[in-house]
XYZ file of C-alpha atoms in Angstrom:
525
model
C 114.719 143.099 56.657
C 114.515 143.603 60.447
C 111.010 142.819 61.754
C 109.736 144.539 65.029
C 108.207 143.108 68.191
C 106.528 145.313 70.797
C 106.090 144.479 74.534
C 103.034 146.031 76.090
C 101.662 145.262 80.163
C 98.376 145.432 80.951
C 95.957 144.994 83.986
C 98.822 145.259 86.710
C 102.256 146.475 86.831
C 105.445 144.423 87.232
C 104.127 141.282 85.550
C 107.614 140.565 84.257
C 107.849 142.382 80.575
C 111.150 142.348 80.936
C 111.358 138.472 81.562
C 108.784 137.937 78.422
C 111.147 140.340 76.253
C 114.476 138.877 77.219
C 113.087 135.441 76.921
C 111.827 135.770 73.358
C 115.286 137.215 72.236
C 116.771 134.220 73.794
C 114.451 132.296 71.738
C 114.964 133.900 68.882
C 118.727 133.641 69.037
C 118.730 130.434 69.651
C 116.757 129.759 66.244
C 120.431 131.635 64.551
C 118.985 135.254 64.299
C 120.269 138.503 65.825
C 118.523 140.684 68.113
C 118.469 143.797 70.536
C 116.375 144.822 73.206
C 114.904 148.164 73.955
C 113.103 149.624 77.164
C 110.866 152.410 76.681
C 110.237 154.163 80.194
C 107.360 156.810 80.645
C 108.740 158.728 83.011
C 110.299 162.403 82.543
C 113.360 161.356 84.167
C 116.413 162.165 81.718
C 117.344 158.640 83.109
C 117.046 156.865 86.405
C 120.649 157.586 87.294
C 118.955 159.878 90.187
C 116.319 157.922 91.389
C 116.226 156.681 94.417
C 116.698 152.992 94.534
C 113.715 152.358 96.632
C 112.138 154.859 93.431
C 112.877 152.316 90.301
C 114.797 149.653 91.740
C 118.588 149.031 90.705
C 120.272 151.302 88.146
C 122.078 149.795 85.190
C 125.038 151.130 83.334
C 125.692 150.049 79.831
C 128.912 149.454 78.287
C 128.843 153.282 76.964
C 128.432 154.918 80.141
C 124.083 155.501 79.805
C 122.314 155.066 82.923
C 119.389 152.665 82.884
C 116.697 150.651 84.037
C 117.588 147.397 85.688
C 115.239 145.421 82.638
C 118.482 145.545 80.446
C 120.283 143.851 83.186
C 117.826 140.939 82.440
C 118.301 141.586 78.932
C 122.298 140.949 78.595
C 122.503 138.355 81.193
C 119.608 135.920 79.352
C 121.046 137.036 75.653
C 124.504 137.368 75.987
C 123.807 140.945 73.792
C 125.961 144.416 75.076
C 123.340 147.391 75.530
C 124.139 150.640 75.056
C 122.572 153.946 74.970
C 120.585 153.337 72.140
C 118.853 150.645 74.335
C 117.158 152.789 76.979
C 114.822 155.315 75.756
C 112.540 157.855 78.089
C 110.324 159.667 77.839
C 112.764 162.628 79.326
C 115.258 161.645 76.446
C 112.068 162.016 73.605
C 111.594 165.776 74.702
C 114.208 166.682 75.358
C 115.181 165.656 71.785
C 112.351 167.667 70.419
C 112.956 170.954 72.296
C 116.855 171.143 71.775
C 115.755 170.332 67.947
C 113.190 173.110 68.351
C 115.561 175.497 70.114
C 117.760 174.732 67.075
C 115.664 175.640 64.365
C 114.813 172.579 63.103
C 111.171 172.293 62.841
C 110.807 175.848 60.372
C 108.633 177.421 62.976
C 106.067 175.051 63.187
C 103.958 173.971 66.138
C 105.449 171.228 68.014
C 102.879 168.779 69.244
C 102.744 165.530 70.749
C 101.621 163.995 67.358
C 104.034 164.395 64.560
C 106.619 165.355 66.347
C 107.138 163.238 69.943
C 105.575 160.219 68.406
C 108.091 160.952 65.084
C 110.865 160.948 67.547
C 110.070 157.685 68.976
C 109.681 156.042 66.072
C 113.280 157.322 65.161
C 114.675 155.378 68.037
C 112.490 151.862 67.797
C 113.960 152.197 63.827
C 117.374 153.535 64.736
C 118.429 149.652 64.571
C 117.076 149.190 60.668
C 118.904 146.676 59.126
C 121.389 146.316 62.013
C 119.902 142.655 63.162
C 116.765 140.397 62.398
C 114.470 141.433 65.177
C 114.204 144.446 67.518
C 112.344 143.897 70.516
C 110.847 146.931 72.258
C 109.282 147.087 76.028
C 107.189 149.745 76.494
C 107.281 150.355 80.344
C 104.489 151.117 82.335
C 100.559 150.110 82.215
C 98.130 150.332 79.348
C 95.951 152.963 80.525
C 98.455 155.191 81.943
C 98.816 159.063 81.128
C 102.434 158.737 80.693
C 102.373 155.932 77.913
C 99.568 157.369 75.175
C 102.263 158.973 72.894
C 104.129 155.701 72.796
C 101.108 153.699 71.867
C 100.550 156.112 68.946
C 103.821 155.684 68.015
C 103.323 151.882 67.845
C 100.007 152.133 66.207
C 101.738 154.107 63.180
C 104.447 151.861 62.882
C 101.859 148.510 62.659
C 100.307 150.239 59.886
C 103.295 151.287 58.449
C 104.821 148.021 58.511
C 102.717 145.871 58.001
C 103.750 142.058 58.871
C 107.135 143.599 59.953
C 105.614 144.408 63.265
C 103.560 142.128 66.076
C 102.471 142.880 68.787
C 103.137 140.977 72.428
C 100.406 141.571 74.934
C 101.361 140.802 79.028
C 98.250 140.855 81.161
C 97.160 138.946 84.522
C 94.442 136.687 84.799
C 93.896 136.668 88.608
C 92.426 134.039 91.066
C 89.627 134.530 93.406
C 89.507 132.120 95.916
C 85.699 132.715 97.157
C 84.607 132.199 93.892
C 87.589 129.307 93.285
C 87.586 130.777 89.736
C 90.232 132.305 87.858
C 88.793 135.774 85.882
C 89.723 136.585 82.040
C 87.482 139.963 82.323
C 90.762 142.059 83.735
C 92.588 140.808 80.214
C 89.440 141.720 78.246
C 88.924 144.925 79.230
C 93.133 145.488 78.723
C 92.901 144.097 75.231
C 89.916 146.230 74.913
C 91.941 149.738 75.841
C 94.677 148.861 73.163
C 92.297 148.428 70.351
C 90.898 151.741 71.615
C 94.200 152.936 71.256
C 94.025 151.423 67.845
C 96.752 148.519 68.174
C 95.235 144.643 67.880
C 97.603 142.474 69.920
C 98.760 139.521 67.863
C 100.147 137.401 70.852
C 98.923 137.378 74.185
C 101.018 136.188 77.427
C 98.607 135.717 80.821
C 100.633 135.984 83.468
C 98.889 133.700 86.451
C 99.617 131.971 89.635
C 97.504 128.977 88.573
C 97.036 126.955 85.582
C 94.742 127.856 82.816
C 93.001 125.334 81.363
C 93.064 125.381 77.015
C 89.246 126.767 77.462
C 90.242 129.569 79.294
C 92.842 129.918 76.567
C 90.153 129.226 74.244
C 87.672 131.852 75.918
C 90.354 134.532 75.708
C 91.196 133.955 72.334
C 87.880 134.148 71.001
C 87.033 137.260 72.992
C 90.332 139.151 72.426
C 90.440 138.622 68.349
C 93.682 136.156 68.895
C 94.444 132.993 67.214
C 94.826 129.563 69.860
C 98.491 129.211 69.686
C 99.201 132.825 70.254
C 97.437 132.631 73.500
C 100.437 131.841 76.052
C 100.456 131.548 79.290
C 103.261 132.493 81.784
C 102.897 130.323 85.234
C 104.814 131.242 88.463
C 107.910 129.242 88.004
C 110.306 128.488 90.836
C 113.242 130.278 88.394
C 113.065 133.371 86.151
C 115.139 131.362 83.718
C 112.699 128.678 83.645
C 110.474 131.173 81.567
C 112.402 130.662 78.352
C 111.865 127.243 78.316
C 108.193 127.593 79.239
C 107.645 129.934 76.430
C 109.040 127.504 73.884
C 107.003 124.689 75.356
C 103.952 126.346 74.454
C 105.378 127.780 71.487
C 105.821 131.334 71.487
C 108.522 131.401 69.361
C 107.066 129.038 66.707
C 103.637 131.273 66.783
C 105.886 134.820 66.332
C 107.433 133.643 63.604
C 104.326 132.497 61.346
C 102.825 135.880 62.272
C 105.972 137.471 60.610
C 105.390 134.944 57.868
C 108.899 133.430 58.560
C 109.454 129.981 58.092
C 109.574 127.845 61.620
C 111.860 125.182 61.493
C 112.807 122.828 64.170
C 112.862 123.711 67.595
C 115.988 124.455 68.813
C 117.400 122.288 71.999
C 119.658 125.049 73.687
C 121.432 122.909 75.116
C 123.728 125.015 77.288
C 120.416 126.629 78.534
C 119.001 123.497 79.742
C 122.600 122.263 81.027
C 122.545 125.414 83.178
C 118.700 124.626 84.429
C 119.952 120.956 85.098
C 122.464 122.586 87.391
C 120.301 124.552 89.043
C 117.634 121.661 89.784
C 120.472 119.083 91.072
C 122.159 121.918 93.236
C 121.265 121.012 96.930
C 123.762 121.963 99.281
C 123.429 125.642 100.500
C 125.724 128.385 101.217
C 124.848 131.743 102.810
C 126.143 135.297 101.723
C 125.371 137.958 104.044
C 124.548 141.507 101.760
C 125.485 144.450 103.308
C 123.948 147.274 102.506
C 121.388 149.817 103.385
C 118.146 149.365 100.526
C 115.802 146.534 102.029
C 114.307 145.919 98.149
C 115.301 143.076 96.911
C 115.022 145.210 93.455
C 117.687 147.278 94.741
C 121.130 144.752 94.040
C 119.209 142.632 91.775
C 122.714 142.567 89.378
C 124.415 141.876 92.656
C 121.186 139.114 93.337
C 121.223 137.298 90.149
C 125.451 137.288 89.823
C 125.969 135.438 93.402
C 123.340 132.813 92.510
C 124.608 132.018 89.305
C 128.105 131.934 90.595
C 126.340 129.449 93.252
C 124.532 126.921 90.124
C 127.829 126.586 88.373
C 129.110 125.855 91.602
C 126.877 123.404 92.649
C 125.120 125.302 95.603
C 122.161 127.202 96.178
C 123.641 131.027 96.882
C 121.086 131.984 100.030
C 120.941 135.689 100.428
C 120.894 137.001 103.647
C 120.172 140.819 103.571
C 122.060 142.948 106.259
C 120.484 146.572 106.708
C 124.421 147.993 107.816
C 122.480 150.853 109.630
C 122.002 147.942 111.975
C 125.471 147.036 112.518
C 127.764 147.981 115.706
C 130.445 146.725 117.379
C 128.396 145.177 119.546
C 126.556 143.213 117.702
C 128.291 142.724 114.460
C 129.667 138.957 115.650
C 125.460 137.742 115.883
C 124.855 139.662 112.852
C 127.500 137.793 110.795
C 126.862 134.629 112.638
C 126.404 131.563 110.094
C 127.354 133.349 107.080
C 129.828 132.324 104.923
C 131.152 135.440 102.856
C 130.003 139.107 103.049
C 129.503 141.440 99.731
C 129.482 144.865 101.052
C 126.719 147.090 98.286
C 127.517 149.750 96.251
C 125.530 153.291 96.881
C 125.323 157.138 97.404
C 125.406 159.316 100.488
C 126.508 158.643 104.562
C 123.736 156.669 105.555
C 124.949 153.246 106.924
C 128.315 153.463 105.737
C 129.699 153.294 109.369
C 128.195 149.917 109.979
C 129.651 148.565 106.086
C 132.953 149.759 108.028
C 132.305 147.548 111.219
C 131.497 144.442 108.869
C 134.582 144.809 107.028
C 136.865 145.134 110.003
C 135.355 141.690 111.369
C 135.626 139.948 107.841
C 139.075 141.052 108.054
C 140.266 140.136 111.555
C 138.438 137.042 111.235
C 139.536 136.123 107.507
C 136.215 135.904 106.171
C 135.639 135.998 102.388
C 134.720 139.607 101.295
C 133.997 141.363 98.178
C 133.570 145.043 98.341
C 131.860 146.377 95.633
C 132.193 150.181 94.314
C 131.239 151.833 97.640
C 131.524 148.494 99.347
C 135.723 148.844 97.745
C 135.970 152.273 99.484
C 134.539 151.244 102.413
C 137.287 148.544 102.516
C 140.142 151.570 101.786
C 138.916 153.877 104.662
C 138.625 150.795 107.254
C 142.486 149.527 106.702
C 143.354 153.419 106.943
C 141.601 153.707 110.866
C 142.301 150.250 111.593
C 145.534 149.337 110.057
C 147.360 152.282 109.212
C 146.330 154.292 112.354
C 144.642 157.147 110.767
C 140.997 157.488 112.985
C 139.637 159.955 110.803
C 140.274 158.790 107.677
C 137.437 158.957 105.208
C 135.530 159.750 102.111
C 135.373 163.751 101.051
C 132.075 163.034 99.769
C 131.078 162.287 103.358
C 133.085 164.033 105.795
C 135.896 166.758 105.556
C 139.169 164.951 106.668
C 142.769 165.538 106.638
C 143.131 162.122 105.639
C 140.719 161.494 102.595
C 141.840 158.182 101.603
C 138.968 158.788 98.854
C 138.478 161.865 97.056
C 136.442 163.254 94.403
C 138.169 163.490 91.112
C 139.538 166.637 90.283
C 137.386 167.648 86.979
C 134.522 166.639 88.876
C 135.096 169.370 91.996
C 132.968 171.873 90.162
C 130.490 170.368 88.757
C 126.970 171.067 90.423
C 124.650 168.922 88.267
C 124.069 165.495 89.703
C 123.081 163.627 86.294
C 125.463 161.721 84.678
C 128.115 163.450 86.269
C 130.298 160.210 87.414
C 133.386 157.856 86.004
C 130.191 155.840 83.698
C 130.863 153.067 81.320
C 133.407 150.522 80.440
C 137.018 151.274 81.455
C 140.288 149.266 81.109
C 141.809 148.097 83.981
C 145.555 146.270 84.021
C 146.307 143.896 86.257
C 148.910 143.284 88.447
C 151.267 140.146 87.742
C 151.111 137.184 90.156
C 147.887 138.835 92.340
C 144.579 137.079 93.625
C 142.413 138.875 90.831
C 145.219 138.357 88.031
C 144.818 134.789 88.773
C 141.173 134.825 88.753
C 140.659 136.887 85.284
C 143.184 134.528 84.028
C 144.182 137.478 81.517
C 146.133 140.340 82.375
C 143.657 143.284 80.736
C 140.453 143.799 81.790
C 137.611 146.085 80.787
C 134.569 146.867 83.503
C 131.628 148.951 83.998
C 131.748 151.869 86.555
C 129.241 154.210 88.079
C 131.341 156.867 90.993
C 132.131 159.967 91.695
C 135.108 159.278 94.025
C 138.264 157.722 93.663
C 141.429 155.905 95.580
C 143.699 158.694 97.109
C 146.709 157.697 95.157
C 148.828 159.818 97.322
C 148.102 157.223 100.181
C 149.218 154.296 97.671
C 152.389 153.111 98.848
C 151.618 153.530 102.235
C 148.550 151.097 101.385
C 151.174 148.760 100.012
C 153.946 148.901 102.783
C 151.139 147.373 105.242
C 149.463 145.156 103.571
C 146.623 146.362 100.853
C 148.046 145.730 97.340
C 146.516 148.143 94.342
C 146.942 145.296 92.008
C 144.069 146.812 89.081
C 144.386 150.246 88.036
C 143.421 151.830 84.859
C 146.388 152.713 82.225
C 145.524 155.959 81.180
C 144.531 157.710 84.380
C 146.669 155.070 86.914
C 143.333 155.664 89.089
C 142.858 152.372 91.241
C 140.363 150.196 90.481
C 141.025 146.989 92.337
C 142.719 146.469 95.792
C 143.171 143.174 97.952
C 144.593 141.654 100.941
C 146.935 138.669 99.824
C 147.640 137.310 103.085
C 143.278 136.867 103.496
C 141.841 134.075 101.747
C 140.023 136.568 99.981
C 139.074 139.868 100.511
C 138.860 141.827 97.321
C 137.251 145.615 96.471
C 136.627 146.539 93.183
C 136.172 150.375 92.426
C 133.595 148.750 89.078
C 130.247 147.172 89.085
C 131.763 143.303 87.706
C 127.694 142.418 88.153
C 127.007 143.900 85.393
C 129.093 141.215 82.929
C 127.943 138.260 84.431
C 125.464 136.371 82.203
C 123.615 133.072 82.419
C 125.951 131.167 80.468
C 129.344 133.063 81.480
C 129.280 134.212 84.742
C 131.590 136.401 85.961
C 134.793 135.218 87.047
C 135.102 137.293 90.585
C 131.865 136.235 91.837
C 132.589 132.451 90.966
C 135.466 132.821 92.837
C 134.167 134.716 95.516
C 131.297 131.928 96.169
C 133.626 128.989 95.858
C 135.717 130.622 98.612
C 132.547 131.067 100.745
C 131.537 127.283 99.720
């Protein structure tokens, strides 16, 4: 029978849920059973495919096309598991559910209220993966105590009581340091632990994030004071890695202490060895190489895909991937030689809208006069299309239609999307085949001649400029079978400097990176 797992936050936000939920699937999985991960977010948002980066952070895109929150990025790339929509839940999605059922008939005329009917609907989607797999983890976004996250909490409370030692629950607060007093406090996780049994839910496990280390009587003191046994009191430490946490959390147990809740037998602990290969990488890797990101969010939450691909590209390549963020609103001719100065490779961001797109072009035309390594990515592709078209092939105002009207719109909006006025999920989302082209660069690199990769556009390669692309130098070596849109161009006579019209970020994992940016950062190495 599938047993259920809810991740709450408390005290603070952005105490790393996500971390703590993708790290016990990891666990889990490596003790044989199957999981999935699900995010709940409280906001109204249908998804956060319109938010503003600087908003929410990154957007993901499953392999079905659903716009989401960058958590399930940390989700595949620690378990290895493909999300879909089924994955990403908010609170937009619940009532909208509930009203279209209402508009429908559905309900017989009765009075739709928050309780039965929003908290039945969310309890549809934390179930909708009965008997699928052994565990379902679900992270409930957002802080105990906020407005938005009440009918979620009811919905969890029902489901404890419903099923019984099917269900535990995983409590993240933060036990902070005060240096005046050179004490660290357990009141903040008190009080926390406090407003969920208000809300009616007893936390089984509890994970205090902290800065410092907690001694086993302040693991003691919360225990006793929160109603939670010893070796369910876990503590998550500032760790010079993200996928250090795993490990820590078996260390103390976690695992081992979830399982005897669910009345599961333990067994031995797993060794994951590949995991700990990977970490042994990562520890021995010394030398350094530096990346230069171009782009136009200064958030480091922004790329994080982007982030977390080039430096595991870098550990299984023996280096230490240094970021160096370049704001391209800051780049001119003038100055774009000290801007690029000591780094090795350039990945020029994906993104929306005109700002900074003119300095994305600048970098690009350097990387390519000068041969350095560069990956364009989505936007960064098209920004690679429209600078060959001024630079190479003579055409000065050659651009985007979503930015500029042009006679020569190298990239244009597809035609079934021309009339479409409503900006959600309007785009080219999801996975999408892509054949590539015999004896190319990327070919080479896939080492297969088929390929399937996420997207997230609106606008496409002008394949009416195609062969003039070709004739002078820019090779359209992936495009997709069905449509023949492009998806990947590249300049074989560079050492490499590839566009892709997908998001390859989003495959790359822990333990199988993602062949283009291993590539890419051996080039750059």
């Amino acid at each position: 029978m599938t047993r259920y797992i809810f991740v709450t936050g408390g005290v603070v936000s952005s105490l790393g849920k996500g971390i703590i939920s993708a790290s016990i699937g990891k666990l889990l999985q490596a003790r044989g059973y199957s999981i999935t991960i699900q995010k709940f977010d409280p906001y109204i948002n249908i998804d956060p495919g319109t938010l503003n980066p600087y908003e929410h952070g990154e957007c993901y895109v499953t392999v079905d096309g659903m716009e989401t929150d960058l958590d399930l990025g940390h989700y595949e790339r620690f378990t290895g598991i493909r999300t879909t929509r089924a994955n990403s839940v908010t609170t937009g999605r619940i009532y909208k559910a509930v009203i279209d059922k209402e508009r429908h008939g559905d309900y017989l005329g009765k009075t739709i209220q928050v309780v039965p009917h929003i908290t039945d609907e969310i309890k549809r989607r934390i179930m909708q993966h009965n008997d699928e797999v052994d565990f379902v983890i679900s992270e409930i976004g957002g802080t105990i105590g906020d407005i938005e996250s009440a009918p979620f909490l009811e919905a969890i409370r029902q489901l404890k009581w419903e099923l019984g030692s099917r269900a535990v629950c995983v409590h993240l607060t933060y036990v902070p340091y005060l240096k005046a007093a050179d004490e660290l406090k357990t009141k903040p996780t008190q009080h926390s632990v406090k407003e969920m049994q208000g809300a009616g839910i007893q936390p089984d496990v509890l994970v205090l994030r902290t800065e410092k280390h907690l001694s086993d009587g302040i693991r003691q003191k919360v225990a006793s004071f929160c109603n939670v046994d010893l070796e369910c009191v876990v503590q998550s430490e500032d760790l010079p890695s993200i996928y250090e946490v795993p490990v820590n959390m078996q260390r103390q147990g976690l695992d081992a202490a979830l399982l005897r809740k669910f009345g599961v037998p333990v067994g031995e602990m797993p060794k994951m060895e590949s995991w700990h290969h990977f970490l042994e990488l990562q520890r021995t890797a010394t030398k350094e190489v530096h990346i230069g990101l171009v782009g136009k969010y200064d958030l480091q939450d922004a790329y994080k895909s982007i982030r977390e691909s080039l430096i595991l590209a870098g550990i299984y390549n023996h280096v230490k991937v240094k970021i160096d963020f370049i704001n391209s609103e800051n780049i001119t001719k003038a100055n774009v030689a000290e801007k690029l100065s000591g780094i090795a490779g350039i990945l020029v961001c994906p993104g929306f809208g005109q700002r900074g797109i003119e300095g994305k072009i600048i970098a690009l035309e350097h990387a390519r006069i000068h041969d350095m390594p560069a990956f364009g990515v989505c936007l960064g592709m098209q920004m690679m299309v429209i600078e060959f078209a001024r630079n190479v092939l003579g055409y000065k105002d050659a651009n985007s239609s979503e930015m500029a009207e042009t006679p020569h719109n190298v990239i244009d909006m597809m035609e079934e999307q021309k009339n479409i006025t409503n900006m959600g999920g309007t785009m080219r989302l999801g996975a999408y085949d892509c054949e590539l082209r015999k004896g190319s660069k990327v070919a080479g690199i896939y080492g297969t001649p088929k390929i399937s990769e996420r997207h997230r556009h609106r606008y496409e390669f002008n394949n009416k400029y195609k062969d003039e692309y070709e004739k002078n130098g820019m090779m359209c070596v992936g495009t997709n079978p069905e449509s023949g849109l492009v998806e990947i161009v590249e300049i074989p006579s560079l050492r490499w400097y590839i566009g892709t019209q997908f998001h390859p970020e989003y495959a790359s994992t822990v333990l199988k990176p993602h062949p283009l940016f291993l590539s890419f950062v051996k080039e750059c190495i």
